[in-house]
mmCIF file of C-alpha atoms in Angstrom:
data_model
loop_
_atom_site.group_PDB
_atom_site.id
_atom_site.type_symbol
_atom_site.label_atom_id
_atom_site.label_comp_id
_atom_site.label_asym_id
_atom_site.label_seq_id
_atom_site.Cartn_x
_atom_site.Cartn_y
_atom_site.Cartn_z
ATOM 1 C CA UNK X 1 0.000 0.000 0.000
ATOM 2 C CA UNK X 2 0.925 3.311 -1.164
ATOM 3 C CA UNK X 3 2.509 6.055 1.479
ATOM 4 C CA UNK X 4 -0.396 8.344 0.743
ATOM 5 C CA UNK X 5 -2.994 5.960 1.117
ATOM 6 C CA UNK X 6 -1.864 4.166 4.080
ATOM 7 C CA UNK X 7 -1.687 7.694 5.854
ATOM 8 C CA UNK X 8 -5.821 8.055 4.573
ATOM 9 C CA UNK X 9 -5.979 4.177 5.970
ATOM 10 C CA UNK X 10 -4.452 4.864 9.152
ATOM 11 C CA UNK X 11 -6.119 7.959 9.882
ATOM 12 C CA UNK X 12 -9.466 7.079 8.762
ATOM 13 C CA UNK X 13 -9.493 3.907 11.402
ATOM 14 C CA UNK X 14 -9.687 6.005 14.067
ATOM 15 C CA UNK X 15 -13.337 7.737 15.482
ATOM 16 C CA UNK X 16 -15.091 10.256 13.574
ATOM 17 C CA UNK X 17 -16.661 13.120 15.880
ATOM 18 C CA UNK X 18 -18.112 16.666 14.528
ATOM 19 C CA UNK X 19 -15.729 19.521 14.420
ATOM 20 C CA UNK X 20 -13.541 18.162 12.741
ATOM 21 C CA UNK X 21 -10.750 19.719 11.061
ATOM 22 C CA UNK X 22 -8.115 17.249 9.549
ATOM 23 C CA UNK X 23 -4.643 17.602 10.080
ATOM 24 C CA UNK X 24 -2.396 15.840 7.314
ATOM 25 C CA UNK X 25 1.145 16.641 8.354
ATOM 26 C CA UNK X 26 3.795 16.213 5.541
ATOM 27 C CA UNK X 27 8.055 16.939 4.750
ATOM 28 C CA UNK X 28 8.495 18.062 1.454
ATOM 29 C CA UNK X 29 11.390 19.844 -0.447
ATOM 30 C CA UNK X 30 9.241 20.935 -3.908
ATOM 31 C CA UNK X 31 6.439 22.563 -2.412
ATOM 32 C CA UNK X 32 5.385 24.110 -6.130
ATOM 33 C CA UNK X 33 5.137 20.511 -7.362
ATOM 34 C CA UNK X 34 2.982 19.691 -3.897
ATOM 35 C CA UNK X 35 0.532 22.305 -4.681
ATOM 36 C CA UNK X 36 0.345 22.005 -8.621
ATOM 37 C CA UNK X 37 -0.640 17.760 -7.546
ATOM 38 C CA UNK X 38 -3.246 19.287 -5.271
ATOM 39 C CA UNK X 39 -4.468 21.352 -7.639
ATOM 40 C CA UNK X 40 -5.262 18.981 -9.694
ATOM 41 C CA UNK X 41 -7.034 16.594 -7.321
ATOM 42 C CA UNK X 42 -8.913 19.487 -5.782
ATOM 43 C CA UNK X 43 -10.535 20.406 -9.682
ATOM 44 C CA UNK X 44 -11.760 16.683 -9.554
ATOM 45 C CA UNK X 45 -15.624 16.467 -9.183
ATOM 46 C CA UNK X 46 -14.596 14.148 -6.146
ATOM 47 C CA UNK X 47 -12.641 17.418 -4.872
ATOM 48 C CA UNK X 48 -15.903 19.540 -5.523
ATOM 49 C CA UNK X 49 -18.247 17.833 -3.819
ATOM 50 C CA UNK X 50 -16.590 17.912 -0.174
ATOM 51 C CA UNK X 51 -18.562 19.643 1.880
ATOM 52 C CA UNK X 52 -15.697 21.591 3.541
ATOM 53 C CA UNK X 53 -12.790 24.123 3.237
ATOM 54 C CA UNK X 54 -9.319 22.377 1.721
ATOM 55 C CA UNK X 55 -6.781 24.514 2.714
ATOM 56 C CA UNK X 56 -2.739 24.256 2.230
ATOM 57 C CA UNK X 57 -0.616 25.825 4.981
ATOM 58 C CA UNK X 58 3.217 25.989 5.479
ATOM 59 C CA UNK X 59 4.467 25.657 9.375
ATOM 60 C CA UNK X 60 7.063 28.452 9.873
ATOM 61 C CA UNK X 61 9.730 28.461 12.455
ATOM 62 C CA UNK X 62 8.197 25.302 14.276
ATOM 63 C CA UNK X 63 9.703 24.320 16.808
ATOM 64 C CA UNK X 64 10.096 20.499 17.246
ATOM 65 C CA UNK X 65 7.448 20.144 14.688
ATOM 66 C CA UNK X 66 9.275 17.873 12.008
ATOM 67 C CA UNK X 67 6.846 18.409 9.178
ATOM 68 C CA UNK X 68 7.194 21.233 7.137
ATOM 69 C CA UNK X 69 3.432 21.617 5.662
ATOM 70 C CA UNK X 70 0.168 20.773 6.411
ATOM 71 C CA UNK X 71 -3.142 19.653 4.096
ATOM 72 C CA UNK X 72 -6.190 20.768 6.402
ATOM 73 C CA UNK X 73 -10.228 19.837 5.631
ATOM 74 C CA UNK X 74 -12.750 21.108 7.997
ATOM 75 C CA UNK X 75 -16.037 20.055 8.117
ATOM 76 C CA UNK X 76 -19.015 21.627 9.424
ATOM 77 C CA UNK X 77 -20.813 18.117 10.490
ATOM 78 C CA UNK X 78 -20.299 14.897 11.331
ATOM 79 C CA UNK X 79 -22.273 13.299 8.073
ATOM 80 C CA UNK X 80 -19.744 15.913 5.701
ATOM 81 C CA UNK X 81 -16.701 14.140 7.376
ATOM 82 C CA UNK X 82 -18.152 10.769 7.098
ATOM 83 C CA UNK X 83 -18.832 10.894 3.628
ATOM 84 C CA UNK X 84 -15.498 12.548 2.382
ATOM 85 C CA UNK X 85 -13.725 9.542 4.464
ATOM 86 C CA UNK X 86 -15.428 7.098 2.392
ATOM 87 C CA UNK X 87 -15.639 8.872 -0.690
ATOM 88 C CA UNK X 88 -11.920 8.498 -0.749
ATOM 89 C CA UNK X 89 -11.327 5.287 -0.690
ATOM 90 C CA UNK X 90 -14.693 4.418 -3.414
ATOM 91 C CA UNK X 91 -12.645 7.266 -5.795
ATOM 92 C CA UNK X 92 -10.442 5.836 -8.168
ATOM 93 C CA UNK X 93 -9.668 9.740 -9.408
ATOM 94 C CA UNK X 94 -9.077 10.530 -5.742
ATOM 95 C CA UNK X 95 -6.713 7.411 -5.143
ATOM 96 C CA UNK X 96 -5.049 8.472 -8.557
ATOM 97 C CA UNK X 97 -4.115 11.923 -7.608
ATOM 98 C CA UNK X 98 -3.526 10.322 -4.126
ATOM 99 C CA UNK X 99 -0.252 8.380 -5.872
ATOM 100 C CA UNK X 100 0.734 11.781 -7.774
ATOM 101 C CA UNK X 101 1.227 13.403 -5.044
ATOM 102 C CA UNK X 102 3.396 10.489 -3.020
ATOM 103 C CA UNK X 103 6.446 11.431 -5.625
ATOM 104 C CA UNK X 104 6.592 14.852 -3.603
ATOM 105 C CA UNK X 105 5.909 13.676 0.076
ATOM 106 C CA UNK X 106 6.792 12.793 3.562
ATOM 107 C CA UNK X 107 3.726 11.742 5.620
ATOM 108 C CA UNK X 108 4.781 12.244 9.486
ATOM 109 C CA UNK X 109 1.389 12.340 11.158
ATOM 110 C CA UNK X 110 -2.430 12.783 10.924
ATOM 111 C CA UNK X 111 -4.525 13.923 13.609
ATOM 112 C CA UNK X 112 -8.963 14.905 13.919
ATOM 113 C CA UNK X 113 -8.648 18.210 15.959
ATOM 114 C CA UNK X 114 -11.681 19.635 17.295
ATOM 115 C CA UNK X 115 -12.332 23.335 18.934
ATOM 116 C CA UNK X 116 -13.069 23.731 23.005
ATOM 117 C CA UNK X 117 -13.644 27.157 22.517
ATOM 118 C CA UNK X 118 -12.862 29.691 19.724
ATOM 119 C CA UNK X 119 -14.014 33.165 18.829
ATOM 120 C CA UNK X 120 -14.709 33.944 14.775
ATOM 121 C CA UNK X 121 -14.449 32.114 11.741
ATOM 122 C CA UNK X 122 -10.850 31.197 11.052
ATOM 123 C CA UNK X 123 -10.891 30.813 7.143
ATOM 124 C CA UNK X 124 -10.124 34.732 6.271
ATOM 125 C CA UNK X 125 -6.681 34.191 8.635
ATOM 126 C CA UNK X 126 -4.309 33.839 6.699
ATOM 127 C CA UNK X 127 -1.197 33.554 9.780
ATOM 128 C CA UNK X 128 -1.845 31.624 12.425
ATOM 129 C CA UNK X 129 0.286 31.279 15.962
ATOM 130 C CA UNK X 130 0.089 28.023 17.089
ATOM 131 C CA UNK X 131 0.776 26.938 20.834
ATOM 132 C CA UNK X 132 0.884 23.289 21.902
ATOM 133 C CA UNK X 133 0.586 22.470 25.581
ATOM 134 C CA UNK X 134 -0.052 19.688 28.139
ATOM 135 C CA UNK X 135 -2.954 20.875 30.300
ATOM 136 C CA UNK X 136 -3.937 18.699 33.632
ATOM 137 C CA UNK X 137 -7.168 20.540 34.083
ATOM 138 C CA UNK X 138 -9.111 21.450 31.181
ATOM 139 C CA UNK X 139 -11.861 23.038 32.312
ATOM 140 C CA UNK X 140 -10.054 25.459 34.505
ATOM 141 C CA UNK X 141 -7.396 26.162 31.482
ATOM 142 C CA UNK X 142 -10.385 26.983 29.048
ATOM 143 C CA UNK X 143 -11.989 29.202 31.672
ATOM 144 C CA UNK X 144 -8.918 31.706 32.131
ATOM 145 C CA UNK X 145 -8.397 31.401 28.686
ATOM 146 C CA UNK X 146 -11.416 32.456 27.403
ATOM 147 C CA UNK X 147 -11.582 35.164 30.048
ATOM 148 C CA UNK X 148 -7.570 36.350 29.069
ATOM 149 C CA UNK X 149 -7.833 36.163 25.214
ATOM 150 C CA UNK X 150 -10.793 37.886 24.972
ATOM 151 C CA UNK X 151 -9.734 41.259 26.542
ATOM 152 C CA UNK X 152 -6.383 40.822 24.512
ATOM 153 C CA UNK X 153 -8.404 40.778 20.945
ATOM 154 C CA UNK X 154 -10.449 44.118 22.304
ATOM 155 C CA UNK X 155 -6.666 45.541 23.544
ATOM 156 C CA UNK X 156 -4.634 44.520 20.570
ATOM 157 C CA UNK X 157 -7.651 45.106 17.754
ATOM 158 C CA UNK X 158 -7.999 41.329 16.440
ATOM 159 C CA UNK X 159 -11.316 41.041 17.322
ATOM 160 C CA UNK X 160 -12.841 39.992 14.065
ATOM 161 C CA UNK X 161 -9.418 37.601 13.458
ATOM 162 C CA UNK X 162 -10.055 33.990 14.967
ATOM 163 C CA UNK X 163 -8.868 32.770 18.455
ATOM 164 C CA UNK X 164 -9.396 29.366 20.684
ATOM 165 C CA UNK X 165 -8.503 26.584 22.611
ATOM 166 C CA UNK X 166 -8.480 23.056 20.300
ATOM 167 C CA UNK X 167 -7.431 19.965 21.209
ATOM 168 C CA UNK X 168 -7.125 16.256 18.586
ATOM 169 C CA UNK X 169 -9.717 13.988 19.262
ATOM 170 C CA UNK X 170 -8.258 11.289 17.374
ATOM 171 C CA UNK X 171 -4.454 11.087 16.682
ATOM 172 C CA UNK X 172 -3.100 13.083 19.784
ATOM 173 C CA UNK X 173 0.282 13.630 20.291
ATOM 174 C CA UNK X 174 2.145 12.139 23.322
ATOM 175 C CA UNK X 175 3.441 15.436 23.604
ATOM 176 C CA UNK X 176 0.603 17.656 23.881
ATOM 177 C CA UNK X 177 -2.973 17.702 25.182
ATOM 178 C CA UNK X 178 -4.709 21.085 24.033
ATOM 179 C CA UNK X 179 -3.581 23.578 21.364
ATOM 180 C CA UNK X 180 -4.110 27.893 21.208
ATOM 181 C CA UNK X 181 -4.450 29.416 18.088
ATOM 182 C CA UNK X 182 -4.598 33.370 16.987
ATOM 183 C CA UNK X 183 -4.987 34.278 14.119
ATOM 184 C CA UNK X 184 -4.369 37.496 11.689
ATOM 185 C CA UNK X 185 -4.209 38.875 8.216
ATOM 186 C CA UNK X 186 -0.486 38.985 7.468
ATOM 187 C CA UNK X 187 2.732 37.869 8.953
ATOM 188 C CA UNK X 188 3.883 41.406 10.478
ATOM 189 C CA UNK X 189 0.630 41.954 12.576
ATOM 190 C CA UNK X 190 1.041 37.992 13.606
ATOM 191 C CA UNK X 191 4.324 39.154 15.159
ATOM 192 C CA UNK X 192 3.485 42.443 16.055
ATOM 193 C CA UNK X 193 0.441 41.373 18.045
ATOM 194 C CA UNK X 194 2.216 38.181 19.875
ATOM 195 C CA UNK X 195 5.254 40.523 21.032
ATOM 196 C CA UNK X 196 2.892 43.043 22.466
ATOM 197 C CA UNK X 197 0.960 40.027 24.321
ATOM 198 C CA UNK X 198 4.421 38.818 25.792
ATOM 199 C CA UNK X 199 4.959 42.219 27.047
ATOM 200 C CA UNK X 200 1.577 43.180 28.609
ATOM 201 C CA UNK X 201 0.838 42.957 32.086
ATOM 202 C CA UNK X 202 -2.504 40.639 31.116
ATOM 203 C CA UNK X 203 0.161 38.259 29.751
ATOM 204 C CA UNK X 204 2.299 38.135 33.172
ATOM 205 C CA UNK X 205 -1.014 37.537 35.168
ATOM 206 C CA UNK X 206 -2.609 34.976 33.060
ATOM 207 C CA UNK X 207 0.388 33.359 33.175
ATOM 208 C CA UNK X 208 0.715 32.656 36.560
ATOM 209 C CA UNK X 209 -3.156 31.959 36.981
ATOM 210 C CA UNK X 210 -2.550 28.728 34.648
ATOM 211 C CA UNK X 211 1.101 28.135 35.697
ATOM 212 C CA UNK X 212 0.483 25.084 37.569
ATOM 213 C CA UNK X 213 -2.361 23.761 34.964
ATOM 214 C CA UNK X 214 -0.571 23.968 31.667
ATOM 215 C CA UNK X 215 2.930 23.615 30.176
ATOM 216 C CA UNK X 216 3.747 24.936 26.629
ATOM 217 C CA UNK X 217 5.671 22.561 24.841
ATOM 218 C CA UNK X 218 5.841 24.381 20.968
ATOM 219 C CA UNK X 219 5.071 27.595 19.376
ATOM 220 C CA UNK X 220 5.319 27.986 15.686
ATOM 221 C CA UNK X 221 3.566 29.688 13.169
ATOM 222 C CA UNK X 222 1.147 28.411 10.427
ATOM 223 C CA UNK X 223 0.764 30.103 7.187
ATOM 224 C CA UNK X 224 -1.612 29.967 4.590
ATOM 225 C CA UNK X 225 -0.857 29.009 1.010
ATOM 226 C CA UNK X 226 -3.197 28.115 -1.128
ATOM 227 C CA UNK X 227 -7.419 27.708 -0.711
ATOM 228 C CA UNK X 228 -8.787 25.459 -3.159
#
């Protein structure tokens, strides 16, 4: 079995829950020929019937993180994930493009990841800082959270840009429980905003209100590509 389909195989195996973004984690070092092969699978009618965003994003600066791209469907309901798991393996177009795009690949991991709580729609974003943690209690975590990141969006003017706690509900990580996300328009108001955050005073006490329920393990950032 193929590396591209045995990544589907594996990750398709595991439960299917609503929301319901999937994470395909790859290495590659021709990302031009990565996106011209998804391209081309994405202008398939298979492609155009998913019901759900296919997005390509590049992970900058990424820590530990050993892939170097990501291929990302969200779904807006269980049944829209369902079928487009078994629609791939009934599609002989989708298995064809599938091998295509093997020649220019890496697969290093797949993972279901599903939002705790999140402000805004995250498809306009086109940067996105990414923090992966290991958080003992939950519930308390999402509280201060919630509370911390929502006076930082009305402080530092991202209030229309996305923002929330995630965490994989199928294919976690042994090194991470939860996940943050911000996002923003470009790559200088990404940095911009996350230095001013380090530096603020509502940083420094957030920080010690979750100190001893959540350890960062990664930071990097996540850039949009292409949209197809």
């Amino acid at each position: 079995m193929k590396k591209i389909i045995l990544l589907f195989a594996i990750f398709f195996s595991s439960f299917s829950f609503s929301q319901y973004c999937a994470f395909f984690d790859f290495k590659t070092d021709e990302p031009e020929m990565v996106v011209s092969a998804l391209k081309g699978m994405m202008e398939t009618e298979w492609a155009k019937n998913i019901n759900g965003t296919k997005s390509l994003f590049a992970y900058q600066f990424n820590g530990n993180t050993e892939a170097t791209h990501v291929v990302q469907f969200c779904f807006p309901d269980e049944a829209s994930f369902a079928n487009w798991s078994l629609s791939w393996f009934a599609s002989p177009v989708a298995q064809v493009f599938g091998e295509k795009l093997n020649k220019y690949i890496t697969p290093v991991k797949t993972a279901l990841n599903t939002p705790a709580w999140f402000k805004n729609d995250w498809t306009p974003d086109q940067v996105f800082m990414i923090w992966e943690m290991e958080v003992s209690d939950p519930s308390k975590y999402a509280k201060e959270f919630a509370s911390f990141s929502q006076e930082m969006a009305v402080t530092q003017g991202y209030e229309e840009n996305s923002y929330g706690l995630g965490y994989p509900i199928s294919g976690k990580n042994g090194g991470f429980s939860h996940f943050v996300w911000v996002g923003a328009p470009d790559l200088e108001s990404a940095l911009k905003r996350t230095k001013d955050m380090y530096n603020s005073t509502e940083f420094a006490e957030y920080s010690k209100k979750v100190s001893g329920v959540r350890k960062v393990v990664n930071s990097y950032m996540m850039v949009r590509l292409a949209d197809f």
